[in-house]
XYZ file of C-alpha atoms in Angstrom:
557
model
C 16.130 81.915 -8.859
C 14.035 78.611 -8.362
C 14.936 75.351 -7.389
C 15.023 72.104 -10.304
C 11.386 70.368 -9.337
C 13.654 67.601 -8.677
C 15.696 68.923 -6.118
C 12.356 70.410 -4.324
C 11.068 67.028 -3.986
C 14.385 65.643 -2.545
C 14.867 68.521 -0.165
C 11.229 66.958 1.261
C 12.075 63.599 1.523
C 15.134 64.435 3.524
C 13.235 67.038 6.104
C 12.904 64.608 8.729
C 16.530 62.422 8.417
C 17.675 66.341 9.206
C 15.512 66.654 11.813
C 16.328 63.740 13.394
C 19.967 64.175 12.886
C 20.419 68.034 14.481
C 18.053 66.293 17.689
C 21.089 63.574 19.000
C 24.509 62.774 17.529
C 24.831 59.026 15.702
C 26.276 56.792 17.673
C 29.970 55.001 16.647
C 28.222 51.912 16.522
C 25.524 53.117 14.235
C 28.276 55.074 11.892
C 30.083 51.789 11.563
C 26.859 49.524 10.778
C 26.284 48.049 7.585
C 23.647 46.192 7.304
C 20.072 47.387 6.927
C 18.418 48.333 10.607
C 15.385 48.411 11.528
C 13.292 51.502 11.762
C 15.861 52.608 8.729
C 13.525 55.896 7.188
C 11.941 54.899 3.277
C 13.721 56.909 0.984
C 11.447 59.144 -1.791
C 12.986 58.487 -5.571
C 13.570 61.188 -7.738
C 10.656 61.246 -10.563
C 7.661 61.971 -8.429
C 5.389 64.155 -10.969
C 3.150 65.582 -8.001
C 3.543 65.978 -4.329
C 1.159 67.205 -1.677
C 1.988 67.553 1.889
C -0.312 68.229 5.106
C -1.623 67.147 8.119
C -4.774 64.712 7.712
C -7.364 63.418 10.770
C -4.050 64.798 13.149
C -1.907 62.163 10.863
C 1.408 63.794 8.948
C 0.804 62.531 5.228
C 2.662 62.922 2.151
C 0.631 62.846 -1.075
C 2.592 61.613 -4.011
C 1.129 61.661 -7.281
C 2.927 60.053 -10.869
C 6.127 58.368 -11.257
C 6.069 57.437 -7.474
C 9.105 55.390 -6.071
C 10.383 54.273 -2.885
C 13.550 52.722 -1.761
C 14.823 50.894 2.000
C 17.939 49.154 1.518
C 17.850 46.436 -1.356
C 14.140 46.652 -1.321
C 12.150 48.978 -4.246
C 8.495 50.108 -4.454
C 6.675 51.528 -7.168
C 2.883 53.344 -7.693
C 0.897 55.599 -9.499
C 0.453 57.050 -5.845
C 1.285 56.959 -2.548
C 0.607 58.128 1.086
C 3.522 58.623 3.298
C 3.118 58.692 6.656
C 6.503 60.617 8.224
C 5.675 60.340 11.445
C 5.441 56.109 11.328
C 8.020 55.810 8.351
C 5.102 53.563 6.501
C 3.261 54.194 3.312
C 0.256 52.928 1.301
C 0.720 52.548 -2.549
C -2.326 52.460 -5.086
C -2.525 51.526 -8.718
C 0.277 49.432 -10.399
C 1.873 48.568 -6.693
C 5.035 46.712 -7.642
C 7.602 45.719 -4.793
C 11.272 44.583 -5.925
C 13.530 43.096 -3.615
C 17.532 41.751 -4.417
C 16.451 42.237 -8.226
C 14.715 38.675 -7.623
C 11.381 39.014 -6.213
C 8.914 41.138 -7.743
C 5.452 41.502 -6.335
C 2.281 43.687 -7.780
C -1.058 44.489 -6.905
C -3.877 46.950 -6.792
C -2.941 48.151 -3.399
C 0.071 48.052 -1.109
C 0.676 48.724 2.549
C 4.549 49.126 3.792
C 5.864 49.388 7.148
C 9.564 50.530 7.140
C 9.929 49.831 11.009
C 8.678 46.407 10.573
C 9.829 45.787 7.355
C 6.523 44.090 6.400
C 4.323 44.761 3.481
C 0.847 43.895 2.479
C -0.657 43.690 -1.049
C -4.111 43.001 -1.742
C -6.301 43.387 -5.522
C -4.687 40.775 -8.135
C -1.669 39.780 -6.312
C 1.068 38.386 -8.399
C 4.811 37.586 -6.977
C 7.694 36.316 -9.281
C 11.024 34.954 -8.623
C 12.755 32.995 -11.551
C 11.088 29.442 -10.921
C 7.997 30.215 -9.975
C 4.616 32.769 -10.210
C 2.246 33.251 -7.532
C -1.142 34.932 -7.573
C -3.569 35.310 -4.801
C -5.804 38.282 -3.799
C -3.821 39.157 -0.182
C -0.339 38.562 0.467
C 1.463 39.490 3.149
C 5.777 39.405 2.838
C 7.993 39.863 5.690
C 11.061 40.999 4.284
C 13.039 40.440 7.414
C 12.027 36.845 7.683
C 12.236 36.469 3.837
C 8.408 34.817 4.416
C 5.419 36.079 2.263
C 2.044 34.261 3.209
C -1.577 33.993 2.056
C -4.696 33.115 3.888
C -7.590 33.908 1.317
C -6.367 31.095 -1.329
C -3.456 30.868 -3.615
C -2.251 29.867 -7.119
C 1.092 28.540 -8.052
C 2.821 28.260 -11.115
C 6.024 27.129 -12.485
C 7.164 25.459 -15.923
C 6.201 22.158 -14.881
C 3.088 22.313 -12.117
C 0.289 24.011 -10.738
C -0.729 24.355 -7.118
C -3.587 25.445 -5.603
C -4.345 25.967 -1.900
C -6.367 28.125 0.801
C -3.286 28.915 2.934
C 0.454 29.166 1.856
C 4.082 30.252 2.779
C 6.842 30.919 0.471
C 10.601 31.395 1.799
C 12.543 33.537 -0.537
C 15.371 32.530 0.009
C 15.410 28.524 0.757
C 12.953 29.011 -2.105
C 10.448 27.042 -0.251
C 6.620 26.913 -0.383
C 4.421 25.252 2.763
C 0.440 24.867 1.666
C -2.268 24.170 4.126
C -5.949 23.413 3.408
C -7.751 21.900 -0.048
C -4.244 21.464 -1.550
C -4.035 20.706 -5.287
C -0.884 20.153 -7.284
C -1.035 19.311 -11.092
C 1.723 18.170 -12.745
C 2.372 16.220 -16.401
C 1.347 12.792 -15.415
C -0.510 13.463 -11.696
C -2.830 15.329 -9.802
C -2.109 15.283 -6.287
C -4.784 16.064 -3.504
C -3.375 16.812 0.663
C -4.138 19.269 3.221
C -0.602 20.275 4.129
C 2.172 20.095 1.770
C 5.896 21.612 1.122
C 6.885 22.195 -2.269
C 11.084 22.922 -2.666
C 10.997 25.097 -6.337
C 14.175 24.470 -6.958
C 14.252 20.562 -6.565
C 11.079 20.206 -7.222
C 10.378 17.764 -4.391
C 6.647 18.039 -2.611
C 6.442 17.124 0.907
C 3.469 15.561 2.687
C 2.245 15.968 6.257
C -1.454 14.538 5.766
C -3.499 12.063 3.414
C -2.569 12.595 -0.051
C -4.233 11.180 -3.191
C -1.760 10.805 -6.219
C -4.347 10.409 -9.129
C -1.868 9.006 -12.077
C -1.868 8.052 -15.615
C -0.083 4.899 -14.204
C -2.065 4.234 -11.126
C -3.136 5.556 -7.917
C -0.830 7.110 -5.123
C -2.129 7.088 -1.140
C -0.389 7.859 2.254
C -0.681 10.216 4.743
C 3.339 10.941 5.117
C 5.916 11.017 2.700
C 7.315 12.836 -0.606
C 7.124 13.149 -4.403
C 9.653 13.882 -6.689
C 7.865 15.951 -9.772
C 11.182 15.911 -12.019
C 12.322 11.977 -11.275
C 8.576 10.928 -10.340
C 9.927 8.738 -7.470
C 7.596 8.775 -4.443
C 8.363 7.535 -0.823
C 5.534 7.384 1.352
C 4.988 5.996 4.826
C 1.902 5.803 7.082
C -0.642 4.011 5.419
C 0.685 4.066 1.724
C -0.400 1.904 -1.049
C -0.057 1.986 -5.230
C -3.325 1.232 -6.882
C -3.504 0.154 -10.676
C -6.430 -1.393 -12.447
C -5.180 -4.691 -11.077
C -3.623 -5.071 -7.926
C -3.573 -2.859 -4.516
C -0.078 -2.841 -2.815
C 0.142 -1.241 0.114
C 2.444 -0.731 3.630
C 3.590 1.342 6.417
C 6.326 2.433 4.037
C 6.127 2.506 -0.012
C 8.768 3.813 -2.865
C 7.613 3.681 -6.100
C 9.282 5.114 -9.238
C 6.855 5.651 -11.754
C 9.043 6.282 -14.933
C 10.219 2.452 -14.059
C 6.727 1.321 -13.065
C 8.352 -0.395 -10.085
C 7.097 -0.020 -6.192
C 8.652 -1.701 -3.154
C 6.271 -1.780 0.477
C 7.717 -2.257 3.928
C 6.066 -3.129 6.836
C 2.656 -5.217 7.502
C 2.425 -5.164 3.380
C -0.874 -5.923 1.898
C -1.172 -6.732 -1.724
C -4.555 -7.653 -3.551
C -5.596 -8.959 -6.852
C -8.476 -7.579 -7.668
C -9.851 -9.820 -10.138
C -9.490 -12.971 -8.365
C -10.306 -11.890 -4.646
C -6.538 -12.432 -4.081
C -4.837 -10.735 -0.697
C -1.085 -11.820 -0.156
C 0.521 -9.962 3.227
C 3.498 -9.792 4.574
C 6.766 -7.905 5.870
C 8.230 -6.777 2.178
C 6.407 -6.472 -0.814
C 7.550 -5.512 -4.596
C 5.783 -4.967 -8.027
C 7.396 -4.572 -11.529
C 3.788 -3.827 -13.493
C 5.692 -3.865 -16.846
C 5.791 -7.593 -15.923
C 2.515 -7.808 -14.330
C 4.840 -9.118 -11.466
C 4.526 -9.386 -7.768
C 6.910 -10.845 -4.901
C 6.112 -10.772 -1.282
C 8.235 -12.059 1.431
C 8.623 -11.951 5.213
C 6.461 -14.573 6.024
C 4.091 -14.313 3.364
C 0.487 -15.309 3.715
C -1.991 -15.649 0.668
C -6.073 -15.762 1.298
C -7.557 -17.079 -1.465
C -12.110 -16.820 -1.327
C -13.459 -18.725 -3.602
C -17.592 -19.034 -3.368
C -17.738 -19.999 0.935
C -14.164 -21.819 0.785
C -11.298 -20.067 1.543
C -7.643 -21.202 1.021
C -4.679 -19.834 2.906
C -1.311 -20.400 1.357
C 1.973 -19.660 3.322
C 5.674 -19.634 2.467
C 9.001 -18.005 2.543
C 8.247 -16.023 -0.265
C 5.094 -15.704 -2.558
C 4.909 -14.357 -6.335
C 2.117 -13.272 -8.555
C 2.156 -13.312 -11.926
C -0.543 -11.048 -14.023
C -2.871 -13.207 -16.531
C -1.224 -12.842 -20.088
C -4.532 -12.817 -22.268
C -5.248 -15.457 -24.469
C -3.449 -18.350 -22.571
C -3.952 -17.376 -19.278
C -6.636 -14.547 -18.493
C -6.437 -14.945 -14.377
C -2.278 -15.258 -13.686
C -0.609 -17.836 -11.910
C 0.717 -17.697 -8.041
C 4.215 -18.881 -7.160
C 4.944 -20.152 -3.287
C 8.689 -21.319 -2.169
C 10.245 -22.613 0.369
C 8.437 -24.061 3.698
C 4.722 -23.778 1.991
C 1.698 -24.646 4.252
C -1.721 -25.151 3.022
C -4.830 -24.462 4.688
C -8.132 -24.516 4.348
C -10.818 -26.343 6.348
C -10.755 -29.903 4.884
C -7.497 -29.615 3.017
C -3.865 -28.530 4.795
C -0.536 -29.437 3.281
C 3.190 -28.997 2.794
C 5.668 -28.990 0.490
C 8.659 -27.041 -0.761
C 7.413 -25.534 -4.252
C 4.130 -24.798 -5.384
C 2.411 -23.139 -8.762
C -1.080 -22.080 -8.551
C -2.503 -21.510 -11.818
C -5.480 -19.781 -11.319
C -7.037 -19.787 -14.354
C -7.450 -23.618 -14.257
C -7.831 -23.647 -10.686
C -4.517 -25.952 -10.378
C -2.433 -26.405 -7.471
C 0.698 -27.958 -8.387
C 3.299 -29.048 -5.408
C 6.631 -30.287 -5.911
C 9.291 -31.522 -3.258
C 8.142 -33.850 -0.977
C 4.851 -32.738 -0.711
C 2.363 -33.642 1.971
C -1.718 -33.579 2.167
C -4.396 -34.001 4.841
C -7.976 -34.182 3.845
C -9.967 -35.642 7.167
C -8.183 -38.570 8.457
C -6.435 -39.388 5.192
C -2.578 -38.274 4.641
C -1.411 -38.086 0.875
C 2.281 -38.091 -0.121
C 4.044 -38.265 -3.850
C 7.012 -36.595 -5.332
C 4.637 -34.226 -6.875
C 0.625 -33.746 -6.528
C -1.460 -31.496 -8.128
C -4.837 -30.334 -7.332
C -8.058 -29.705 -9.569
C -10.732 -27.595 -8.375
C -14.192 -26.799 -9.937
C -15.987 -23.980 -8.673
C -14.215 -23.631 -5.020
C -14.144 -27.372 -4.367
C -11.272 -29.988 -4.647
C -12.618 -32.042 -7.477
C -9.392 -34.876 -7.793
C -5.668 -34.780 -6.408
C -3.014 -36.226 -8.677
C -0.447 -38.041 -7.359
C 3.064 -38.548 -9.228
C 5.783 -41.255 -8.377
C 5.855 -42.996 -4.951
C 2.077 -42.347 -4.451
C 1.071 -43.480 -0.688
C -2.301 -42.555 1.449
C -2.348 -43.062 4.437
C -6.126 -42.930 6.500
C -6.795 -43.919 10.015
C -9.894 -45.642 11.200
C -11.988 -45.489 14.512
C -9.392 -47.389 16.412
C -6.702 -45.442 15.212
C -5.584 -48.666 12.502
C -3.613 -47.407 9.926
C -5.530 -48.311 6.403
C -2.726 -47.639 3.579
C -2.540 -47.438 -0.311
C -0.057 -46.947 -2.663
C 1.403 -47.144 -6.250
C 3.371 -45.899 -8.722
C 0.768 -43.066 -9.377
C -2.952 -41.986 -8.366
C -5.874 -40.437 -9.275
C -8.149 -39.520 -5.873
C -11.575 -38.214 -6.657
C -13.226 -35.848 -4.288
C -17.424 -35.142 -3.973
C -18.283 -32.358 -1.616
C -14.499 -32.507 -0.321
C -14.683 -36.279 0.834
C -12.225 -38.540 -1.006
C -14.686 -40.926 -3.266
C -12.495 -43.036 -5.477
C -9.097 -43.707 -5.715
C -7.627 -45.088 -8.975
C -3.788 -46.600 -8.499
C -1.776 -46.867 -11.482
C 1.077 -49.176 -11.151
C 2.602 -51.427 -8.267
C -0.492 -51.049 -6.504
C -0.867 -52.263 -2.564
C -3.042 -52.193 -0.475
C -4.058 -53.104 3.722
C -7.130 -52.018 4.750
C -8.639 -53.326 8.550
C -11.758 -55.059 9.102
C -13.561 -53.812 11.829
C -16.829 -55.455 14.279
C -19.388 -52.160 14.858
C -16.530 -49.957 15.595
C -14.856 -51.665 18.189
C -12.990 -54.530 17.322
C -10.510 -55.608 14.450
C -12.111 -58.751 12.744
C -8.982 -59.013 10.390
C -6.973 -57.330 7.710
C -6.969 -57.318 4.005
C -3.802 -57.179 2.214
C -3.569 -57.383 -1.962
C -0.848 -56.100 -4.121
C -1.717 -55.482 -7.932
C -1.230 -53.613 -10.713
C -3.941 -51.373 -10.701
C -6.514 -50.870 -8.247
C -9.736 -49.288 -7.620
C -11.085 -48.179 -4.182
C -14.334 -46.474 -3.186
C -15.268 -44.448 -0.353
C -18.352 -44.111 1.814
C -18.690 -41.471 4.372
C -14.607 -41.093 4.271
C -14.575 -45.529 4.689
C -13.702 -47.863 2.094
C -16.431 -49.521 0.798
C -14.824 -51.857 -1.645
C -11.596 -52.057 -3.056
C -11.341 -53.850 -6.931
C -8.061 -55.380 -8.173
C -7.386 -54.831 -12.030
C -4.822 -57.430 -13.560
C -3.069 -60.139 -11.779
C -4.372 -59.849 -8.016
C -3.044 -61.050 -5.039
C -4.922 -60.653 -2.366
C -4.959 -62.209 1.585
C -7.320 -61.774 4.500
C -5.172 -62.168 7.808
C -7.376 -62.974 11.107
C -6.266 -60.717 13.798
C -4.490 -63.461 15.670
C -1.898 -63.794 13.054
C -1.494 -59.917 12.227
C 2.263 -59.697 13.211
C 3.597 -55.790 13.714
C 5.733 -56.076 9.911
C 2.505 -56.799 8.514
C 0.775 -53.681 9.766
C 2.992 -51.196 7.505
C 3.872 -50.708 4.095
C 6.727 -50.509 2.699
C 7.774 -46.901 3.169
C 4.835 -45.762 5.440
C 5.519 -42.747 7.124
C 2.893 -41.137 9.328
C 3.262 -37.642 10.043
C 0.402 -35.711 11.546
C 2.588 -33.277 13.511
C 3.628 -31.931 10.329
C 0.768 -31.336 10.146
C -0.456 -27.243 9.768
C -3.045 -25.606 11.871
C -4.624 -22.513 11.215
C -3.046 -20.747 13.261
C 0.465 -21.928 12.179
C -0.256 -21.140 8.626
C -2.136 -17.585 9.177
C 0.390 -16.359 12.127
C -0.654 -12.584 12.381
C -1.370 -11.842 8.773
C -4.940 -12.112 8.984
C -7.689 -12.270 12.206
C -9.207 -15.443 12.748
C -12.564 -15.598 11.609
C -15.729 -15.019 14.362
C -17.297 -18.298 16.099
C -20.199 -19.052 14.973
C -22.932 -18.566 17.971
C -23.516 -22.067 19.508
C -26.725 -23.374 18.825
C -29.459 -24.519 21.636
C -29.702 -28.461 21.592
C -32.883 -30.314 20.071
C -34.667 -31.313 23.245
C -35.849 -34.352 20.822
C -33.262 -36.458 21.106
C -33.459 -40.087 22.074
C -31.585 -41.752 24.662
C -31.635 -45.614 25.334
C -33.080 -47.237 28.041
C -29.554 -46.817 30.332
C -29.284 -43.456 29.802
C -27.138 -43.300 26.484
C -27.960 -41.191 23.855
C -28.368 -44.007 20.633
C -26.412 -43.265 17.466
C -26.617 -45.560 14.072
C -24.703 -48.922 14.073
C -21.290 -48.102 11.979
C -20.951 -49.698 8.719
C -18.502 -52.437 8.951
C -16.242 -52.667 5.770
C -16.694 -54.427 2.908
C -14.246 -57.371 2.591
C -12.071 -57.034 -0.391
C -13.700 -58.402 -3.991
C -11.708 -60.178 -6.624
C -12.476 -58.806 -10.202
């Protein structure tokens, strides 16, 4: 009488548990164990079609043929064939290798090497593992079934129902579910395609995680840091180290950056840097946001704006600065809002005031709230100004309500002008004309060669004109009903010297340095140049300079 084929093949597989049993008695504590242990023997499945066994190069092997299966605790493994190696409780599989483990992870290949002691397997030829998020296919992987960690090192694809990922080395955690990518790292999802060399991807919240510089190529702009995280469901980034959002207009960047792309809407923290591309704009400072529905941009934290234009450049500072995109027809380049505190600089114009609007696309600076300009010696104050440029130069300052300029002269005389309003026109950034519209005054000093007062003119009027030389006043004409006075210097008496109103502030006054703080370096000096060995002296020594015009005395019209 014969044994079932099935019960033959059984019997087999069970030889060496005997064995092993009959040589020492299992211990209480081993009786009582549950969980799998290691060095636990690989159990042969009924349905083997073939089996060979024999001794092979002084090696024990067990050659299964058809139908193979193997099983180790929750773990299954299927073949067309196998070797079995008793003696080291391992096996290789070939052809149709498929590993199964908790009824979750499934993972086939060409070729399949498992280690019962360890509990490790390799599988190499088409690689493909599964779970229910995700599919993974490589050409070597290696799983570690008692760290619940499968790895790669000769490149890797990724897939679930939203992304793609692509890398040269990988990890994937079975159970936290979680994937760690090293090298040439490429993740493509609906709207991005991201580019790192180390990155963590979560499949179940879908969250990637960056350890390295990482380009976020987007349908909405461009993504850089070298830190941070991106949320492939939400599509809300926060990056640190060197982030910034790029879009075809502006650059905003900072140590830290959130931006949620299905909102269009990015806030930077820390040393924030935005540009406008178009119009060589840079505004930095400690917090910086951008809402590019609105084409809008606010930057505070001490907030400095650098403005080149041609040669010039202007540096605008305030509590907070805004930027406003160019709304094609009306206004192709945008506008610039400053508030609170705003200082002006640039080198022959500074200022202050409390509100300014900078439309770029005129080249208008409008200031509001006691503002307060400086060009050379002259100081300008109104209720409101505004200034015109033309290709990087002032070209004429405006002056609304209360208009009063101020100028000193080489003895530090105080030559004023004001009116209801004013009209200052600039050549080459030197004040040329001033036109005063309304309640005009005026007292201007005389001067001998530079170094004496020969007397004062004083003339009130309705309108005025006055012209300008080399920054002097040349000549100064009265339009409708003049009144004008020359007053010798020995009957100048001190309420005579000022205008009503006059108020001289020059430590208001902004440097460079005040206005710039640390936002930007300060630019290199200029090597000094070698003096001209031709100059002249006079006879006692002094070098000779060119007598100084002496001004013109005031001209009835």
């Amino acid at each position: 009488m014969s044994f079932p084929k099935s019960l033959f093949l059984l019997l087999l597989a069970l030889l060496p548990l005997l064995a092993a049993a009959q040589q020492r008695p299992a211990s209480r504590a081993e009786a009582q164990a549950t969980p799998l242990q290691k060095g636990e023997k690989i159990q042969l499945l009924e349905g083997t079609q073939r089996l060979v066994g024999g001794t092979f190069n002084g090696v024990q092997i067990r050659k299964l043929i058809g139908n193979v299966g193997f099983r180790q605790g929750t773990t299954l493994l299927y073949c067309d064939s196998a070797y079995q190696y008793v003696d080291r409780n391992a096996l290789e599989a070939f052809s149709n290798v498929r590993i199964i483990q908790n009824d979750t992870i499934t993972i086939t290949g060409d070729r399949g090497f498992y280690d019962g002691d360890t509990r490790t397997a390799r599988m190499t030829g088409n690689v493909t593992m599964r779970d229910p998020r995700m599919t993974l296919t490589t050409q070597l992987l290696d799983y570690d079934l008692n760290r619940n960690l499968a790895y790669y090192s000769t490149g890797g694809h990724l897939q679930d129902p939203e992304n793609t990922l692509d890398s040269q080395f990988g990890y994937y955690n079975t159970v936290s579910k979680v994937f760690s990518f090293k090298r040439n790292v490429k993740l493509v999802t609906t709207e991005n395609k991201i580019d790192t060399d180390t990155l963590q991807y979560n499949t179940i919240t879908k969250i990637a995680y960056f350890f390295g510089p990482t380009r976020i190529v987007g349908k909405q702009g461009n993504l850089y840091a070298e830190n941070g995280n991106y949320n492939t469901l939400t599509k809300v980034s926060n990056f640190a180290r060197n982030a910034r959002i790029e879009t075809p207009n502006y650059l905003l960047g900072g140590d830290k950056l959130y931006y949620n792309e299905a909102q269009q809407y990015g806030v930077a923290t820390g040393n924030v840097s935005m540009t406008a591309k178009k119009d060589n704009i840079v505004i930095r400072g400690d917090v910086g946001k951008y809402w590019r529905v609105q084409g809008r941009a606010k930057v505070y934290g001490t907030p400095v704006m650098r403005n080149i234009n041609d040669k010039d450049t202007l540096y605008l500072a305030a509590d907070t600065l805004v930027s406003l995109e160019g709304r094609p027809p009306k206004n192709v380049a945008g506008v610039i809002y400053a508030y609170r505190k705003v200082r002006i600089f640039r080198p022959d114009l500074q200022g202050r005031c409390d509100s300014l609007t900078y439309d770029r696309q005129d080249s208008i600076i409008y200031l509001s709230h006691d503002p307060v300009l400086w060009n050379n010696k002259n100081q300008l104050t109104a209720d409101s100004m505004e200034i015109q440029q033309r290709r990087g130069k002032i070209d004429q300052m405006r002056l609304f309500g209360h208009a009063f300029i101020i100028g000193q002269d080489t003895l530090l005389n105080y030559n004023q002008v004001k009116g209801r309003n004013m009209v200052a026109w600039f050549k080459e950034n030197k004040i040329k004309k001033v036109d005063v519209l309304g309640n005009a005054e005026s007292l201007y000093y005389a001067l001998e060669g530079d170094t004496a007062v020969s007397g004062m003119n004083k003339a009130v009027s309705a309108n005025m004109v006055l012209r300008f030389g080399e920054s002097t006043l040349q000549t100064i004409t009265f339009l409708t009903n003049p009144d004008a006075s020359f007053i010798p210097p020995k009957e100048l008496k001190p309420e005579d010297q000022r205008l009503a109103n006059f108020n001289w502030r020059p430590k208001e006054r902004p440097t460079r340095r005040q206005t710039l703080g640390t936002r930007f370096a300060p630019p290199r000096k200029k090597k000094a140049t070698p003096k001209s060995k031709s100059t002249t002296r006079s006879a006692k020594g002094g070098t000779k300079r060119p007598a100084a015009k002496r001004a013109a005395p005031a001209t009835k019209k």
